[in-house]
Amino acid sequence: MSRHLTLLIVFSLMLAAIFFGETQGCPRTGGRGGGSRRSSGCGTYDPRHYTCCRGTLHLGGGQSCCGSRAYSLHHRTCCRGILHFGSGRSCCGSKAYDYSFSRCCNGRVVFGLHC
């Protein structure tokens, strides 16, 4: 495989991991170097490049946690530990909904602006 193809594959996997919250093999930071370090259930890592969620280390710094999964607030919404596509949505129990068109009434999502 050419070096360019290898770099393209690695870059693609990194983007997929950041967008979909896939975990990586718990890389650790060590020795000297720039950046802050955090020590937690994930060991010592650089939070600019990784996010720790309940002991699971994910590639991509500054993400939010939904249970043990990392996600971007710009792409998803977490409702009671369940990830939903779409940002800025409201939760009704474990369901996500758009507050502009629906309401949460007694634990159920109801279309319309009134219960």
Coordinates of C-alpha atoms in Angstrom, one line a residue:
M1 CA 0.0 0.0 0.0
S2 CA 1.3 3.5 -0.7
R3 CA 2.0 5.9 2.1
H4 CA -0.8 8.3 0.9
L5 CA -3.4 5.5 0.9
T6 CA -2.3 4.4 4.4
L7 CA -2.6 8.0 5.6
L8 CA -6.0 8.4 4.0
I9 CA -7.3 5.2 5.7
V10 CA -6.0 6.3 9.1
F11 CA -7.5 9.8 8.7
S12 CA -10.9 8.2 7.6
L13 CA -10.9 5.9 10.7
M14 CA -10.1 8.9 13.0
L15 CA -13.0 10.9 11.5
A16 CA -15.4 8.0 11.9
A17 CA -14.3 7.5 15.5
I18 CA -14.9 11.1 16.3
F19 CA -18.3 11.4 14.6
F20 CA -19.7 8.0 15.7
G21 CA -18.0 7.8 19.1
E22 CA -16.1 4.6 18.5
T23 CA -13.6 3.7 21.1
Q24 CA -9.9 3.3 20.5
G25 CA -7.4 1.1 22.3
C26 CA -6.8 3.4 25.3
P27 CA -3.7 5.3 24.2
R28 CA -1.9 6.9 27.0
T29 CA 0.1 10.0 27.1
G30 CA 3.5 9.8 28.8
G31 CA 6.9 11.4 29.1
R32 CA 7.4 14.9 28.1
G33 CA 5.3 17.0 25.8
G34 CA 2.8 19.8 25.6
G35 CA -0.8 19.7 26.7
S36 CA -2.5 19.0 29.9
R37 CA -3.0 15.5 31.3
R38 CA -5.9 14.0 33.1
S39 CA -5.9 10.9 35.3
S40 CA -9.1 9.1 35.7
G41 CA -10.7 5.7 35.2
C42 CA -9.1 5.8 31.8
G43 CA -5.6 6.3 33.1
T44 CA -3.6 9.4 32.1
Y45 CA -4.6 10.9 28.8
D46 CA -4.6 14.3 27.0
P47 CA -8.2 15.7 27.1
R48 CA -7.4 17.8 23.9
H49 CA -7.3 14.5 22.0
Y50 CA -9.4 12.1 24.0
T51 CA -12.6 12.0 26.1
C52 CA -13.1 9.6 29.0
C53 CA -16.6 8.3 29.6
R54 CA -17.1 5.9 32.5
G55 CA -13.7 4.4 32.1
T56 CA -13.8 4.1 28.3
L57 CA -11.4 6.3 26.4
H58 CA -12.6 7.8 23.1
L59 CA -10.7 9.5 20.3
G60 CA -11.6 13.2 20.1
G61 CA -11.3 15.7 22.9
G62 CA -14.0 17.9 24.3
Q63 CA -16.9 15.6 23.6
S64 CA -19.8 14.9 26.0
C65 CA -20.7 11.5 27.5
C66 CA -23.9 9.5 27.2
G67 CA -23.3 6.6 29.5
S68 CA -19.9 5.2 28.4
R69 CA -20.2 6.6 24.9
A70 CA -18.7 9.9 23.7
Y71 CA -20.6 12.1 21.3
S72 CA -20.7 15.6 19.8
L73 CA -23.4 18.0 21.0
H74 CA -23.4 19.4 17.5
H75 CA -24.6 16.1 16.0
R76 CA -26.5 14.2 18.7
T77 CA -28.7 14.4 21.8
C78 CA -28.5 12.1 24.8
C79 CA -31.7 11.2 26.6
R80 CA -31.4 8.9 29.7
G81 CA -28.4 7.1 28.2
I82 CA -29.7 6.7 24.7
L83 CA -28.1 8.6 21.8
H84 CA -30.3 10.2 19.1
F85 CA -29.3 11.9 15.9
G86 CA -29.8 15.6 15.8
S87 CA -28.6 18.4 18.1
G88 CA -30.5 20.7 20.4
R89 CA -33.5 18.4 20.8
S90 CA -35.5 18.1 24.0
C91 CA -35.9 14.8 25.9
C92 CA -39.1 13.1 27.0
G93 CA -37.9 10.2 29.1
S94 CA -35.4 8.4 26.8
K95 CA -37.0 9.8 23.6
A96 CA -35.7 12.9 21.8
Y97 CA -38.1 15.3 20.1
D98 CA -38.2 18.8 18.5
Y99 CA -39.7 21.3 20.9
S100 CA -40.7 23.5 18.0
F101 CA -43.4 21.0 16.9
S102 CA -44.1 18.7 19.8
R103 CA -44.5 18.5 23.6
C104 CA -43.8 15.9 26.3
C105 CA -47.1 15.1 28.0
N106 CA -47.0 12.6 30.8
G107 CA -44.0 10.9 29.4
R108 CA -45.2 10.7 25.8
V109 CA -44.2 12.9 22.9
V110 CA -47.3 14.6 21.4
F111 CA -47.3 16.4 18.1
G112 CA -48.5 20.0 18.5
L113 CA -47.9 22.8 20.9
H114 CA -50.3 21.7 23.7
C115 CA -50.9 18.6 25.7

